[in-house]
mmCIF file of C-alpha atoms in Angstrom:
data_model
loop_
_atom_site.group_PDB
_atom_site.id
_atom_site.type_symbol
_atom_site.label_atom_id
_atom_site.label_comp_id
_atom_site.label_asym_id
_atom_site.label_seq_id
_atom_site.Cartn_x
_atom_site.Cartn_y
_atom_site.Cartn_z
ATOM 1 C CA UNK A 1 114.010 45.869 13.159
ATOM 2 C CA UNK A 2 115.368 49.415 13.383
ATOM 3 C CA UNK A 3 119.116 50.070 13.389
ATOM 4 C CA UNK A 4 121.175 53.200 13.813
ATOM 5 C CA UNK A 5 124.710 54.176 12.913
ATOM 6 C CA UNK A 6 126.360 53.232 16.185
ATOM 7 C CA UNK A 7 128.272 50.414 17.837
ATOM 8 C CA UNK A 8 124.997 49.040 19.216
ATOM 9 C CA UNK A 9 123.964 47.959 15.708
ATOM 10 C CA UNK A 10 127.318 46.391 14.820
ATOM 11 C CA UNK A 11 126.237 42.762 15.537
ATOM 12 C CA UNK A 12 123.633 43.002 12.777
ATOM 13 C CA UNK A 13 125.987 44.643 10.289
ATOM 14 C CA UNK A 14 128.654 42.045 11.051
ATOM 15 C CA UNK A 15 126.146 39.217 10.610
ATOM 16 C CA UNK A 16 125.174 40.558 7.182
ATOM 17 C CA UNK A 17 128.786 41.004 6.032
ATOM 18 C CA UNK A 18 128.982 37.506 4.554
ATOM 19 C CA UNK A 19 127.727 36.081 1.266
ATOM 20 C CA UNK A 20 127.070 32.765 3.026
ATOM 21 C CA UNK A 21 124.855 34.374 5.665
ATOM 22 C CA UNK A 22 123.030 36.430 3.026
ATOM 23 C CA UNK A 23 122.272 33.171 1.193
ATOM 24 C CA UNK A 24 121.040 31.603 4.459
ATOM 25 C CA UNK A 25 118.589 34.488 4.876
ATOM 26 C CA UNK A 26 117.408 34.051 1.296
ATOM 27 C CA UNK A 27 116.837 30.323 1.845
ATOM 28 C CA UNK A 28 114.993 30.849 5.134
ATOM 29 C CA UNK A 29 112.748 33.463 3.539
ATOM 30 C CA UNK A 30 111.201 30.578 1.581
ATOM 31 C CA UNK A 31 111.167 27.745 4.135
ATOM 32 C CA UNK A 32 112.356 26.859 7.612
ATOM 33 C CA UNK A 33 115.389 24.546 7.425
ATOM 34 C CA UNK A 34 117.610 22.640 9.835
ATOM 35 C CA UNK A 35 121.394 22.923 10.019
ATOM 36 C CA UNK A 36 121.957 19.816 7.898
ATOM 37 C CA UNK A 37 119.653 21.073 5.145
ATOM 38 C CA UNK A 38 121.332 24.474 5.106
ATOM 39 C CA UNK A 39 124.791 22.880 5.057
ATOM 40 C CA UNK A 40 123.872 20.678 2.087
ATOM 41 C CA UNK A 41 122.324 23.615 0.215
ATOM 42 C CA UNK A 42 125.556 25.631 0.535
ATOM 43 C CA UNK A 43 127.951 22.666 0.293
ATOM 44 C CA UNK A 44 129.414 23.340 3.752
ATOM 45 C CA UNK A 45 129.988 21.181 6.803
ATOM 46 C CA UNK A 46 127.373 21.226 9.567
ATOM 47 C CA UNK A 47 129.982 22.609 11.987
ATOM 48 C CA UNK A 48 130.693 25.615 9.755
ATOM 49 C CA UNK A 49 126.979 26.155 9.120
ATOM 50 C CA UNK A 50 126.282 26.126 12.859
ATOM 51 C CA UNK A 51 128.735 29.017 13.341
ATOM 52 C CA UNK A 52 127.085 31.043 10.577
ATOM 53 C CA UNK A 53 123.611 30.449 11.968
ATOM 54 C CA UNK A 54 124.795 31.349 15.477
ATOM 55 C CA UNK A 55 126.070 34.674 14.157
ATOM 56 C CA UNK A 56 122.646 35.398 12.678
ATOM 57 C CA UNK A 57 120.909 34.306 15.885
ATOM 58 C CA UNK A 58 123.072 36.535 18.053
ATOM 59 C CA UNK A 59 122.150 39.472 15.821
ATOM 60 C CA UNK A 60 118.458 38.660 16.241
ATOM 61 C CA UNK A 61 117.942 37.915 12.548
ATOM 62 C CA UNK A 62 117.322 34.177 12.872
ATOM 63 C CA UNK A 63 115.832 32.002 15.622
ATOM 64 C CA UNK A 64 115.678 28.241 16.187
ATOM 65 C CA UNK A 65 112.574 26.320 17.213
ATOM 66 C CA UNK A 66 111.621 22.690 17.749
ATOM 67 C CA UNK A 67 109.074 21.922 15.019
ATOM 68 C CA UNK A 68 107.186 18.623 14.488
ATOM 69 C CA UNK A 69 108.431 16.621 11.486
ATOM 70 C CA UNK A 70 108.118 13.142 10.031
ATOM 71 C CA UNK A 71 110.626 11.687 12.474
ATOM 72 C CA UNK A 72 109.448 13.675 15.496
ATOM 73 C CA UNK A 73 110.590 17.086 16.695
ATOM 74 C CA UNK A 74 113.301 18.792 14.642
ATOM 75 C CA UNK A 75 115.286 21.914 15.430
ATOM 76 C CA UNK A 76 114.563 24.287 12.554
ATOM 77 C CA UNK A 77 115.950 27.713 11.713
ATOM 78 C CA UNK A 78 113.484 30.509 10.922
ATOM 79 C CA UNK A 79 113.787 34.159 10.000
ATOM 80 C CA UNK A 80 113.174 36.380 13.010
ATOM 81 C CA UNK A 81 112.688 39.670 11.116
ATOM 82 C CA UNK A 82 110.746 40.774 8.048
ATOM 83 C CA UNK A 83 112.616 43.992 7.375
ATOM 84 C CA UNK A 84 115.440 46.207 8.609
ATOM 85 C CA UNK A 85 115.256 49.986 8.766
ATOM 86 C CA UNK A 86 118.506 51.912 9.161
ATOM 87 C CA UNK A 87 118.164 55.333 10.758
ATOM 88 C CA UNK A 88 120.964 57.634 9.639
ATOM 89 C CA UNK A 89 122.012 60.487 11.928
ATOM 90 C CA UNK A 90 120.488 63.858 11.142
ATOM 91 C CA UNK A 91 121.321 67.316 12.323
ATOM 92 C CA UNK A 92 118.287 67.249 14.601
ATOM 93 C CA UNK A 93 119.326 63.919 16.102
ATOM 94 C CA UNK A 94 122.838 65.180 16.725
ATOM 95 C CA UNK A 95 121.433 68.145 18.652
ATOM 96 C CA UNK A 96 119.320 66.046 21.023
ATOM 97 C CA UNK A 97 120.254 66.633 24.626
ATOM 98 C CA UNK A 98 120.576 63.656 26.923
ATOM 99 C CA UNK A 99 121.914 62.573 30.271
ATOM 100 C CA UNK A 100 123.356 59.151 31.093
ATOM 101 C CA UNK A 101 123.381 57.089 34.248
ATOM 102 C CA UNK A 102 125.119 53.736 34.421
ATOM 103 C CA UNK A 103 123.966 51.449 37.227
ATOM 104 C CA UNK A 104 126.131 48.511 38.241
ATOM 105 C CA UNK A 105 124.515 45.080 37.927
ATOM 106 C CA UNK A 106 125.128 44.462 41.635
ATOM 107 C CA UNK A 107 123.455 47.688 42.800
ATOM 108 C CA UNK A 108 119.940 46.238 42.961
ATOM 109 C CA UNK A 109 117.854 47.569 45.854
ATOM 110 C CA UNK A 110 115.290 44.773 46.068
ATOM 111 C CA UNK A 111 114.961 41.202 44.863
ATOM 112 C CA UNK A 112 112.940 38.043 45.138
ATOM 113 C CA UNK A 113 114.605 35.233 43.271
ATOM 114 C CA UNK A 114 114.590 31.451 42.970
ATOM 115 C CA UNK A 115 117.322 29.012 41.810
ATOM 116 C CA UNK A 116 119.101 28.419 39.640
ATOM 117 C CA UNK A 117 120.816 31.606 40.805
ATOM 118 C CA UNK A 118 124.109 33.227 41.646
ATOM 119 C CA UNK A 119 126.278 36.302 41.286
ATOM 120 C CA UNK A 120 129.955 37.121 40.922
ATOM 121 C CA UNK A 121 132.444 39.953 40.848
ATOM 122 C CA UNK A 122 135.119 40.188 38.167
ATOM 123 C CA UNK A 123 137.395 38.212 40.501
ATOM 124 C CA UNK A 124 135.261 35.509 42.129
ATOM 125 C CA UNK A 125 131.916 33.879 42.811
ATOM 126 C CA UNK A 126 130.019 35.469 45.708
ATOM 127 C CA UNK A 127 129.096 32.709 48.144
ATOM 128 C CA UNK A 128 127.629 29.587 46.535
ATOM 129 C CA UNK A 129 125.600 28.747 43.460
ATOM 130 C CA UNK A 130 121.820 28.359 43.879
ATOM 131 C CA UNK A 131 121.630 29.993 47.298
ATOM 132 C CA UNK A 132 119.438 33.165 47.203
ATOM 133 C CA UNK A 133 120.744 34.352 50.593
ATOM 134 C CA UNK A 134 124.008 35.434 48.940
ATOM 135 C CA UNK A 135 122.056 38.156 47.121
ATOM 136 C CA UNK A 136 122.174 39.829 50.569
ATOM 137 C CA UNK A 137 125.939 39.402 50.935
ATOM 138 C CA UNK A 138 127.589 42.838 51.447
ATOM 139 C CA UNK A 139 129.908 42.080 48.545
ATOM 140 C CA UNK A 140 126.955 41.851 46.138
ATOM 141 C CA UNK A 141 127.380 45.575 45.362
ATOM 142 C CA UNK A 142 130.538 44.583 43.462
ATOM 143 C CA UNK A 143 128.753 41.952 41.364
ATOM 144 C CA UNK A 144 129.149 42.262 37.593
ATOM 145 C CA UNK A 145 127.025 39.254 36.640
ATOM 146 C CA UNK A 146 123.903 37.770 38.224
ATOM 147 C CA UNK A 147 121.349 35.153 37.253
ATOM 148 C CA UNK A 148 118.139 33.598 38.577
ATOM 149 C CA UNK A 149 115.471 31.106 37.507
ATOM 150 C CA UNK A 150 112.360 33.183 38.259
ATOM 151 C CA UNK A 151 111.489 36.196 40.379
ATOM 152 C CA UNK A 152 112.884 39.714 40.011
ATOM 153 C CA UNK A 153 115.653 42.188 40.719
ATOM 154 C CA UNK A 154 114.876 45.883 41.112
ATOM 155 C CA UNK A 155 117.047 48.989 40.810
ATOM 156 C CA UNK A 156 116.556 52.595 41.953
ATOM 157 C CA UNK A 157 117.792 55.417 39.736
ATOM 158 C CA UNK A 158 117.964 59.116 40.610
ATOM 159 C CA UNK A 159 116.332 61.491 38.116
ATOM 160 C CA UNK A 160 118.494 64.614 37.762
ATOM 161 C CA UNK A 161 116.433 66.222 34.988
ATOM 162 C CA UNK A 162 115.739 69.890 35.725
ATOM 163 C CA UNK A 163 112.084 70.895 36.007
ATOM 164 C CA UNK A 164 112.478 73.336 33.091
ATOM 165 C CA UNK A 165 113.310 70.448 30.746
ATOM 166 C CA UNK A 166 110.871 68.048 29.088
ATOM 167 C CA UNK A 167 111.657 64.319 28.961
ATOM 168 C CA UNK A 168 111.192 62.950 25.428
ATOM 169 C CA UNK A 169 112.588 59.413 25.421
ATOM 170 C CA UNK A 170 114.145 56.975 27.866
ATOM 171 C CA UNK A 171 116.578 54.381 26.482
ATOM 172 C CA UNK A 172 117.582 51.532 28.817
ATOM 173 C CA UNK A 173 120.321 49.289 27.435
ATOM 174 C CA UNK A 174 121.582 46.057 28.980
ATOM 175 C CA UNK A 175 123.309 42.804 28.056
ATOM 176 C CA UNK A 176 120.864 40.060 28.963
ATOM 177 C CA UNK A 177 120.000 36.417 28.276
ATOM 178 C CA UNK A 178 117.983 33.528 29.696
ATOM 179 C CA UNK A 179 119.270 31.303 32.519
ATOM 180 C CA UNK A 180 119.508 27.587 31.833
ATOM 181 C CA UNK A 181 121.273 24.915 33.900
ATOM 182 C CA UNK A 182 124.792 25.178 32.447
ATOM 183 C CA UNK A 183 123.941 26.777 29.044
ATOM 184 C CA UNK A 184 121.377 26.196 26.312
ATOM 185 C CA UNK A 185 121.105 28.372 23.206
ATOM 186 C CA UNK A 186 117.487 27.235 22.749
ATOM 187 C CA UNK A 187 116.058 28.151 26.157
ATOM 188 C CA UNK A 188 113.340 30.811 25.741
ATOM 189 C CA UNK A 189 112.455 33.024 28.674
ATOM 190 C CA UNK A 190 109.673 35.613 28.944
ATOM 191 C CA UNK A 191 111.274 38.609 30.661
ATOM 192 C CA UNK A 192 108.989 41.419 31.851
ATOM 193 C CA UNK A 193 110.190 44.981 32.493
ATOM 194 C CA UNK A 194 108.631 47.539 34.853
ATOM 195 C CA UNK A 195 109.396 51.207 35.415
ATOM 196 C CA UNK A 196 107.870 52.928 38.438
ATOM 197 C CA UNK A 197 105.549 49.913 38.863
ATOM 198 C CA UNK A 198 104.203 50.313 35.329
ATOM 199 C CA UNK A 199 104.605 47.207 33.146
ATOM 200 C CA UNK A 200 106.501 48.259 30.017
ATOM 201 C CA UNK A 201 106.162 44.921 28.238
ATOM 202 C CA UNK A 202 107.522 41.442 27.845
ATOM 203 C CA UNK A 203 110.422 40.266 25.672
ATOM 204 C CA UNK A 204 111.293 36.621 25.043
ATOM 205 C CA UNK A 205 115.001 35.883 25.305
ATOM 206 C CA UNK A 206 115.934 33.067 22.902
ATOM 207 C CA UNK A 207 118.517 31.335 25.081
ATOM 208 C CA UNK A 208 121.450 31.212 27.470
ATOM 209 C CA UNK A 209 124.610 31.431 25.386
ATOM 210 C CA UNK A 210 127.748 29.400 25.955
ATOM 211 C CA UNK A 211 128.987 28.321 22.518
ATOM 212 C CA UNK A 212 131.999 30.615 22.855
ATOM 213 C CA UNK A 213 133.586 32.710 25.587
ATOM 214 C CA UNK A 214 132.355 36.226 26.086
ATOM 215 C CA UNK A 215 134.681 38.916 24.792
ATOM 216 C CA UNK A 216 135.133 40.377 28.298
ATOM 217 C CA UNK A 217 134.357 37.281 30.396
ATOM 218 C CA UNK A 218 137.249 36.669 32.861
ATOM 219 C CA UNK A 219 139.609 33.790 32.123
ATOM 220 C CA UNK A 220 138.807 32.109 35.472
ATOM 221 C CA UNK A 221 135.085 31.924 34.704
ATOM 222 C CA UNK A 222 133.935 28.305 34.032
ATOM 223 C CA UNK A 223 133.385 27.594 30.338
ATOM 224 C CA UNK A 224 130.269 25.479 31.015
ATOM 225 C CA UNK A 225 128.100 28.364 32.279
ATOM 226 C CA UNK A 226 126.806 31.727 30.997
ATOM 227 C CA UNK A 227 129.282 33.408 28.657
ATOM 228 C CA UNK A 228 127.489 36.335 27.025
ATOM 229 C CA UNK A 229 124.100 37.838 26.309
ATOM 230 C CA UNK A 230 122.374 40.045 23.767
ATOM 231 C CA UNK A 231 122.612 43.839 23.965
ATOM 232 C CA UNK A 232 119.013 45.048 24.101
ATOM 233 C CA UNK A 233 117.631 48.589 23.928
ATOM 234 C CA UNK A 234 114.349 49.200 25.728
ATOM 235 C CA UNK A 235 112.979 52.580 24.611
ATOM 236 C CA UNK A 236 109.976 54.492 25.933
ATOM 237 C CA UNK A 237 108.800 57.605 24.101
ATOM 238 C CA UNK A 238 105.583 59.407 23.158
ATOM 239 C CA UNK A 239 104.654 56.648 20.678
ATOM 240 C CA UNK A 240 104.989 53.668 23.032
ATOM 241 C CA UNK A 241 107.553 51.170 24.291
ATOM 242 C CA UNK A 242 109.943 49.398 21.917
ATOM 243 C CA UNK A 243 112.635 46.729 22.129
ATOM 244 C CA UNK A 244 115.338 47.360 19.517
ATOM 245 C CA UNK A 245 112.802 49.367 17.501
ATOM 246 C CA UNK A 246 110.140 46.641 17.638
ATOM 247 C CA UNK A 247 106.835 47.517 19.305
ATOM 248 C CA UNK A 248 106.472 46.093 22.804
ATOM 249 C CA UNK A 249 103.482 47.948 24.283
ATOM 250 C CA UNK A 250 101.407 51.136 24.113
ATOM 251 C CA UNK A 251 102.945 52.475 27.338
ATOM 252 C CA UNK A 252 104.283 55.968 26.611
ATOM 253 C CA UNK A 253 106.683 58.211 28.467
ATOM 254 C CA UNK A 254 103.671 60.070 29.906
ATOM 255 C CA UNK A 255 102.487 56.856 31.556
ATOM 256 C CA UNK A 256 105.620 56.018 33.555
ATOM 257 C CA UNK A 257 105.832 59.030 35.913
ATOM 258 C CA UNK A 258 109.111 60.096 34.357
ATOM 259 C CA UNK A 259 108.976 63.337 36.369
ATOM 260 C CA UNK A 260 109.599 61.398 39.624
ATOM 261 C CA UNK A 261 112.856 62.305 41.342
ATOM 262 C CA UNK A 262 113.571 58.609 41.759
ATOM 263 C CA UNK A 263 112.727 55.767 39.394
ATOM 264 C CA UNK A 264 112.446 52.050 40.064
ATOM 265 C CA UNK A 265 113.324 49.574 37.309
ATOM 266 C CA UNK A 266 112.388 45.910 37.673
ATOM 267 C CA UNK A 267 113.495 42.932 35.583
ATOM 268 C CA UNK A 268 111.228 39.978 36.205
ATOM 269 C CA UNK A 269 110.525 36.409 35.150
ATOM 270 C CA UNK A 270 107.052 35.524 36.379
ATOM 271 C CA UNK A 271 105.981 32.007 37.258
ATOM 272 C CA UNK A 272 102.801 32.167 35.199
ATOM 273 C CA UNK A 273 104.690 33.069 31.994
ATOM 274 C CA UNK A 274 104.629 30.696 29.045
ATOM 275 C CA UNK A 275 108.444 30.445 29.078
ATOM 276 C CA UNK A 276 109.933 30.510 32.577
ATOM 277 C CA UNK A 277 113.569 30.450 31.512
ATOM 278 C CA UNK A 278 115.272 32.821 33.932
ATOM 279 C CA UNK A 279 117.492 35.877 33.480
ATOM 280 C CA UNK A 280 121.233 36.494 33.280
ATOM 281 C CA UNK A 281 122.467 40.101 33.496
ATOM 282 C CA UNK A 282 126.008 40.898 32.329
ATOM 283 C CA UNK A 283 127.883 43.964 33.532
ATOM 284 C CA UNK A 284 131.330 45.418 32.935
ATOM 285 C CA UNK A 285 133.967 42.705 32.750
ATOM 286 C CA UNK A 286 131.558 40.005 31.523
ATOM 287 C CA UNK A 287 129.932 39.129 28.201
ATOM 288 C CA UNK A 288 130.432 40.855 24.860
ATOM 289 C CA UNK A 289 129.619 44.455 25.839
ATOM 290 C CA UNK A 290 131.637 46.233 28.488
ATOM 291 C CA UNK A 291 128.763 48.045 30.180
ATOM 292 C CA UNK A 292 126.361 47.795 33.096
ATOM 293 C CA UNK A 293 122.720 48.944 32.969
ATOM 294 C CA UNK A 294 122.720 52.232 31.054
ATOM 295 C CA UNK A 295 119.829 54.710 31.382
ATOM 296 C CA UNK A 296 119.855 57.482 28.765
ATOM 297 C CA UNK A 297 117.177 60.181 29.046
ATOM 298 C CA UNK A 298 116.663 62.432 26.019
ATOM 299 C CA UNK A 299 115.099 65.810 26.761
ATOM 300 C CA UNK A 300 114.357 69.224 25.301
#
């Protein structure tokens, strides 16, 4: 895992700012353990241990899996990373030129989705749950959260880079999770990303989070459904495609027709995936990060 000195890396730093959570990482580096085993090892209640583990999971440091045991399947905690690299800002990095475009979650230009599904503005649900036709409702342009079981949504983005400039890296950030009926923190989903019809790679979302309300989620929003996601950074540069610094594919910025005046970006859950667990996209006014889809193009 690669981190930088920015707000985007704060969830990891916050997760590590606890002697209890450091000890959990040390224990899991030796063996996978369940919540009860971790609680007994640290002389804490299972309820308190669950909160600590959730903090580590939300930061991407720990994951939970159902693993066969003597009494059948058990939910075990495992380390999700082997190392962390922190990239400090340098003079060169500070001088990098970039341009930003933020695209609202509801401004998709094409879709093909299957239930469970729905979308909402900051004020209300649009139409009805589990009815794909409401993705054509005129009010969908105001949507700040959407979700679907499998299929895709696609966005079009204008490229304003001048021809005299050279694109070096594209960073696409979004708050995203799986889509389970109600919520389920252990609900993996294989989410595939495309840019200009080129498959960038596949990332497996660990779950659909509802253990606590999202920081920006409206007060009227039901507590039994999607509350927040994970802030993910999808980066394409001359070395390949990466998710939060982890290699995703060999697709480079030269492969994605970055010079096009208009890009298409697709977020997809395909029916033949191993984990068909849906997608939830959080925009401004929902979740833990007050942003929509952000496209940042670095250039020289």
